[in-house]
Tab-separated table of C-alpha atoms in Angstrom:
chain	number	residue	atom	x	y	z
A	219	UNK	CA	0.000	0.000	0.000
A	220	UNK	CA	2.844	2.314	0.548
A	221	UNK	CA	4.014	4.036	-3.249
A	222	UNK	CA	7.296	3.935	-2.399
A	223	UNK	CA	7.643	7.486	-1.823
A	224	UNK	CA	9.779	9.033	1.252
A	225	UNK	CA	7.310	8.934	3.903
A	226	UNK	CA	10.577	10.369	6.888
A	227	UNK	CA	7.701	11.901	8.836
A	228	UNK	CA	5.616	9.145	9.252
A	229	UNK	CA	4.901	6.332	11.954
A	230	UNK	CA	6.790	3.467	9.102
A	231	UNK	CA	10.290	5.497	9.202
A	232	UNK	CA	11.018	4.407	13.543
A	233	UNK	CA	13.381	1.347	12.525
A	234	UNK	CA	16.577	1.734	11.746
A	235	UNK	CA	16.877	5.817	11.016
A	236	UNK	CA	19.960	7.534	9.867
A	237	UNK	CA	21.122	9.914	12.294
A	238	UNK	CA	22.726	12.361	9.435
A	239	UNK	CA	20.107	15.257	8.681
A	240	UNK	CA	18.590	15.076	5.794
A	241	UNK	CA	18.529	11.517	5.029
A	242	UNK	CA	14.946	9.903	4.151
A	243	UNK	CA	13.703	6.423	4.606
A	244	UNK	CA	11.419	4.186	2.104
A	245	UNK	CA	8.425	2.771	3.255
A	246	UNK	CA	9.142	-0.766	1.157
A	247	UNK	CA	5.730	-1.941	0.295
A	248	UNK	CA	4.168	-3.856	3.231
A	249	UNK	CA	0.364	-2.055	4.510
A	250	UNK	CA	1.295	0.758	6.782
A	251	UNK	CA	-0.903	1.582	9.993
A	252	UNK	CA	-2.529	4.713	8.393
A	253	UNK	CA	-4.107	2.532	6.095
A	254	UNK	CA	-5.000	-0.427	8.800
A	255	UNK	CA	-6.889	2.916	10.757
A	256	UNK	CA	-8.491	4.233	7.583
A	257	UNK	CA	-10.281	0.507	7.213
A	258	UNK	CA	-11.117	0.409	10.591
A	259	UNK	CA	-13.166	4.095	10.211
A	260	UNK	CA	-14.458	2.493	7.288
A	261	UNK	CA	-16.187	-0.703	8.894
A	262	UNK	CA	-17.423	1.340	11.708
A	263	UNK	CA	-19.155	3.816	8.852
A	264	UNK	CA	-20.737	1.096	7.233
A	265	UNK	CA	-21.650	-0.505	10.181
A	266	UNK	CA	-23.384	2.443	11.417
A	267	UNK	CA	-24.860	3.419	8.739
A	268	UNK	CA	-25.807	0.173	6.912
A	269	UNK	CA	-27.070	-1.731	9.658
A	270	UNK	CA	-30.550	-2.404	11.296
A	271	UNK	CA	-29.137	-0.727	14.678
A	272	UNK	CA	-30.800	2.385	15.586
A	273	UNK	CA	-28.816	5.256	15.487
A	274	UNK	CA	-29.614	5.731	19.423
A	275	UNK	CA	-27.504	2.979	19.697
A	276	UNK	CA	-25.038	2.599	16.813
A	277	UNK	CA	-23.654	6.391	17.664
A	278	UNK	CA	-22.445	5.407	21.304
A	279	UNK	CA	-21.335	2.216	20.175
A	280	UNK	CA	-19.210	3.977	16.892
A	281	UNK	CA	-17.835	6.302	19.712
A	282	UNK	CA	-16.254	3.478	21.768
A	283	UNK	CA	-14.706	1.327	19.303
A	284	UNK	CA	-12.316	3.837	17.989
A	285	UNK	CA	-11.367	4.683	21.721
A	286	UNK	CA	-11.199	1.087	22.295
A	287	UNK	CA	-8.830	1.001	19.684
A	288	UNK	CA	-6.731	4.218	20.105
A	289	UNK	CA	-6.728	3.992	23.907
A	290	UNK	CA	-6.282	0.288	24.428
A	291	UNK	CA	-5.032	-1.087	21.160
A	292	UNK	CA	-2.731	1.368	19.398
A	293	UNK	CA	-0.582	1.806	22.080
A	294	UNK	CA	-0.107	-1.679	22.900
A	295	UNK	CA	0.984	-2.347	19.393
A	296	UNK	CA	3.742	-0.312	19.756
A	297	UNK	CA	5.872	-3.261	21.766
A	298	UNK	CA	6.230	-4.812	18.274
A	299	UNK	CA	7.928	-1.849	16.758
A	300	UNK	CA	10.416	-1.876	19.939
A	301	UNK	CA	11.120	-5.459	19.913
A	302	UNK	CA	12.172	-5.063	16.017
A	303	UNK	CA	14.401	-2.348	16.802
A	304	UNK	CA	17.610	-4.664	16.371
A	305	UNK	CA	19.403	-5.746	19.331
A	306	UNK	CA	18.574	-2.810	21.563
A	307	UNK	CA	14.670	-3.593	21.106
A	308	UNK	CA	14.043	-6.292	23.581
A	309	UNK	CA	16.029	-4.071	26.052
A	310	UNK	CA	13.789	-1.196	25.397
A	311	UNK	CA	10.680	-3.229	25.644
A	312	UNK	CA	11.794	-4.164	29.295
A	313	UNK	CA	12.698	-0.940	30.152
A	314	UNK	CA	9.212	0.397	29.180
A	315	UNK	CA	7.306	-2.440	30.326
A	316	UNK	CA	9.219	-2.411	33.921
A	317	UNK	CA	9.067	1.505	34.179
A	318	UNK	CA	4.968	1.521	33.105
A	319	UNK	CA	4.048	-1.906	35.050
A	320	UNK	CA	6.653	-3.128	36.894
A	321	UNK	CA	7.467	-0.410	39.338
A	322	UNK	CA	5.074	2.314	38.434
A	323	UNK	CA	1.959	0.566	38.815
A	324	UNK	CA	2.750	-1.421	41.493
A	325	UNK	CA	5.198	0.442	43.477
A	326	UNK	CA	2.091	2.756	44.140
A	327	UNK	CA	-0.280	-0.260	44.169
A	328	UNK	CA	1.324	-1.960	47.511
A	329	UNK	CA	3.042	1.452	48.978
A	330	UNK	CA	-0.023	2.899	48.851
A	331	UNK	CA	-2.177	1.385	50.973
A	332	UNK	CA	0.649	0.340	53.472
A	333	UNK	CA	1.126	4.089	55.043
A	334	UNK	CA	-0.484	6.940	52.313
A	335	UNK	CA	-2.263	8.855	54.431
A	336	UNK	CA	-2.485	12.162	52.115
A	337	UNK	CA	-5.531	11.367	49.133
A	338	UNK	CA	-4.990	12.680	45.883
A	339	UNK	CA	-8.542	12.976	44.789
A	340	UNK	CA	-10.532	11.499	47.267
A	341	UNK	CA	-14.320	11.160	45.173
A	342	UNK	CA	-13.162	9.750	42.506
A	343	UNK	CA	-9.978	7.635	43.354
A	344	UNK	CA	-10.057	6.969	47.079
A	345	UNK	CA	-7.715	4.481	46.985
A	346	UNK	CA	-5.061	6.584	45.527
A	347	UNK	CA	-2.971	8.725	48.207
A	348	UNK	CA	0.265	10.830	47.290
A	349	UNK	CA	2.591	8.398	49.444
A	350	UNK	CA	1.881	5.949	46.465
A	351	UNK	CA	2.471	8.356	43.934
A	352	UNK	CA	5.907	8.992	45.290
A	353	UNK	CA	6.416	5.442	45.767
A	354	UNK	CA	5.389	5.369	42.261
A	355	UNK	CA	8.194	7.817	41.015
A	356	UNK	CA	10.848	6.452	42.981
A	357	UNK	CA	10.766	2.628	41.740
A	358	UNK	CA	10.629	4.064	38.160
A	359	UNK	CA	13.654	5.850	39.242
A	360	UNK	CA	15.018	2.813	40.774
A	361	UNK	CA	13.840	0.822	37.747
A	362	UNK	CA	15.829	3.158	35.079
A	363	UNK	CA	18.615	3.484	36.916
A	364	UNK	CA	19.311	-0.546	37.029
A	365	UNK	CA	19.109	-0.146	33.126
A	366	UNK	CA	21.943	2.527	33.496
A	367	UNK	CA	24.357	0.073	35.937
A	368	UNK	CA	23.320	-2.830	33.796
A	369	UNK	CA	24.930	-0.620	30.828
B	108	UNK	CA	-7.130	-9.328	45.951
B	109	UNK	CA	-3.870	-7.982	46.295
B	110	UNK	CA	-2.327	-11.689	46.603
B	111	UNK	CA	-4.358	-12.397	43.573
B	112	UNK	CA	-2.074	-10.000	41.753
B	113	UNK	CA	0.880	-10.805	43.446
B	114	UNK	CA	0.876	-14.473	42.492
B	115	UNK	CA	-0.381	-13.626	38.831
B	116	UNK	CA	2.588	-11.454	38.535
B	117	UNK	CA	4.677	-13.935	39.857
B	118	UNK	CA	4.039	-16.529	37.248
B	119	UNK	CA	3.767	-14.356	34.400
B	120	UNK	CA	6.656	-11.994	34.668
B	121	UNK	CA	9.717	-15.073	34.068
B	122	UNK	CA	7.524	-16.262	31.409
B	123	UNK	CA	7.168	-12.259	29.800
B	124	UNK	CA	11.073	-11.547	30.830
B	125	UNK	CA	11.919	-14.666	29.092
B	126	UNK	CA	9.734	-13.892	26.085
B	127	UNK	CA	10.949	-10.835	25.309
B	128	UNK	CA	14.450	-11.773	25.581
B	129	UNK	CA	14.375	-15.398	23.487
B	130	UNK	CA	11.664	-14.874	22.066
B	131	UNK	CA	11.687	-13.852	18.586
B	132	UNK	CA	9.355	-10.480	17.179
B	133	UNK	CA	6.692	-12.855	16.006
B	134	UNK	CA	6.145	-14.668	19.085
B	135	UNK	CA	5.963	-11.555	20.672
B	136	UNK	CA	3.460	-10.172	18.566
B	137	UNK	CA	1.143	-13.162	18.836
B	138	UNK	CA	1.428	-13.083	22.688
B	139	UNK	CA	0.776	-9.340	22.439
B	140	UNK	CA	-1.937	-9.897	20.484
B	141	UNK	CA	-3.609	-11.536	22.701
B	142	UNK	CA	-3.047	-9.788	25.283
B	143	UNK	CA	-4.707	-6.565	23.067
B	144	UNK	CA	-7.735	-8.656	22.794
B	145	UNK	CA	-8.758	-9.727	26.250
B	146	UNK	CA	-7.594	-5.704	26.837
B	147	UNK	CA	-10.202	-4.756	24.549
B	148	UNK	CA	-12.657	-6.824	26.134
B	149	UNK	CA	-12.644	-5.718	29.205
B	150	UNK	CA	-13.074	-1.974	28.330
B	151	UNK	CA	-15.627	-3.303	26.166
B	152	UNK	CA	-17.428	-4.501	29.254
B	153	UNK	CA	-16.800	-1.486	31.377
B	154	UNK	CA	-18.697	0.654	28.521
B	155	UNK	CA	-21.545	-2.245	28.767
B	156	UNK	CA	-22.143	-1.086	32.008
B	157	UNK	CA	-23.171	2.525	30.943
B	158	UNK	CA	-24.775	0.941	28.180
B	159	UNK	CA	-22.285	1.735	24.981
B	160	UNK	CA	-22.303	-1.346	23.320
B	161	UNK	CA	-19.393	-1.028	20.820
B	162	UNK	CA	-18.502	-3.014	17.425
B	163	UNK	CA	-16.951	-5.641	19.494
B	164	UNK	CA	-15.754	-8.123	16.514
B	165	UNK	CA	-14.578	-5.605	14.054
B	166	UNK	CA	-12.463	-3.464	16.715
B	167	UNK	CA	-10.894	-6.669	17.983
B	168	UNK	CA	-10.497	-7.539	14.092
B	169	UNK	CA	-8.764	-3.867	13.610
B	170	UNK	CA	-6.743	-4.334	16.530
B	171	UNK	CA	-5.199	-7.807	15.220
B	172	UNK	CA	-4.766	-6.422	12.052
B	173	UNK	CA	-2.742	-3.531	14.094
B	174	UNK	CA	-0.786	-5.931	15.273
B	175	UNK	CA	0.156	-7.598	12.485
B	176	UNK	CA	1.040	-4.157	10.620
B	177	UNK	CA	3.481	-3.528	13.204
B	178	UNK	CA	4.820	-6.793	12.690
B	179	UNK	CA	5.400	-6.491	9.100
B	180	UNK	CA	6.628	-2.858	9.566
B	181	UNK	CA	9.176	-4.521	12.261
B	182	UNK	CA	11.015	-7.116	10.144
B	183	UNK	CA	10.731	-5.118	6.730
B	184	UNK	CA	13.770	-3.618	6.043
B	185	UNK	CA	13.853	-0.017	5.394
B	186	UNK	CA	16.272	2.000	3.250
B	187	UNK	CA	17.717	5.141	3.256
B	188	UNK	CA	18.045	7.653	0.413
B	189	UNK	CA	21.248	10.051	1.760
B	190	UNK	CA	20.722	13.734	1.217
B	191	UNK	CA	21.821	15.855	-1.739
């Protein structure tokens, strides 16, 4: 689906970029995610439109499938990209994985509830407090620096 | 709950560590596929509850075919034209 063109400023041109300004990379003819998102709009246009669902219905439900996709999807998809980034990519996937998951998440997760006594927005996240948080930032600290020791 | 997590953790990070590292891009992608599907599913469900009922088979059809774009995009190689 690509033409072949120089497509530098687009999502296809992340592996393997020169560093030298100027330089421009070739898409090389595999489908391309702008074209994977343009079917997507399609199918939820006809099935909108072209279907025996009431509008009442098929508008809410044509709102959360693209931020189904774009929230939960699209992102995710991502760890393919990194892991293909030659031998630094599985690295990279770890790193992001352990920083997002590993001690971001749960650093704040189990610190949390063992001493937070400060809420960060008590109505709509009770269970969040701002000793998590911290707890949060300091095991992603603690995450990327073992990726700095480990070299 | 909590333990819950813990021990689900505890089986499935050795098995994602040693995925990532071994594993090759398109074992990765088909774990992460799935993964992007049972993802899907349950915000699917949390909309159910306020009663959006979204295109559950062709997002989770978009979202493999996501997948797989990244995957092809990942082991195609890519060439550079140098500057004037």
């Amino acid at each position: 689906m690509c033409s072949g063109l120089p497509r530098s400023n687009q999502l296809t041109s992340l592996r393997r970029l020169d560093a030298a300004p100027g330089n421009r990379t070739i898409c090389s003819g595999a489908a391309c995610v702008p074209e994977a998102l343009f079917v997507f709009v399609l199918g939820v246009a006809v099935l909108t439109l072209w279907t025996k669902r009431p509008l009442v219905e098929g508008l809410p439900a044509a709102e959360s499938a693209p931020a189904g996709l774009l929230l939960v999807a699209f992102p995710l998809t991502f760890a393919v990209r990194l892991h293909g980034l030659g031998e630094q990519g599985p690295r990279l996937l770890l790193f992001c994985a352990g920083e997002l998951l590993g001690c971001g998440r749960h650093g704040g997760l189990f610190c949390g509830p063992c001493g937070g006594q400060a809420p960060v927005c008590p109505t709509s996240e009770p269970e969040e407090n701002m000793e998590g948080a911290a707890a949060s930032f300091v095991g992603s600290l603690l995450v990327g620096l073992a990726f700095t020791i480990d070299g | 709950m909590t333990w819950t997590r813990v021990a689900t953790a505890a089986v499935l990070i050795p098995f994602v560590v040693g995925l990532v590292v071994w594993g090759s891009t398109g074992w990765v992608a088909l774990a992460l596929a799935l993964v992007v599907v049972l993802a899907l599913f349950e915000y699917f469900s949390l909309g159910d509850a306020i009663g959006h009922r979204a295109y559950r088979f062709w997002t989770a059809t978009c979202a493999l075919l996501l997948v797989y774009v990244q995957w092809l995009t990942a082991i195609e190689p890519t060439y550079q034209l140098a500057a004037a």
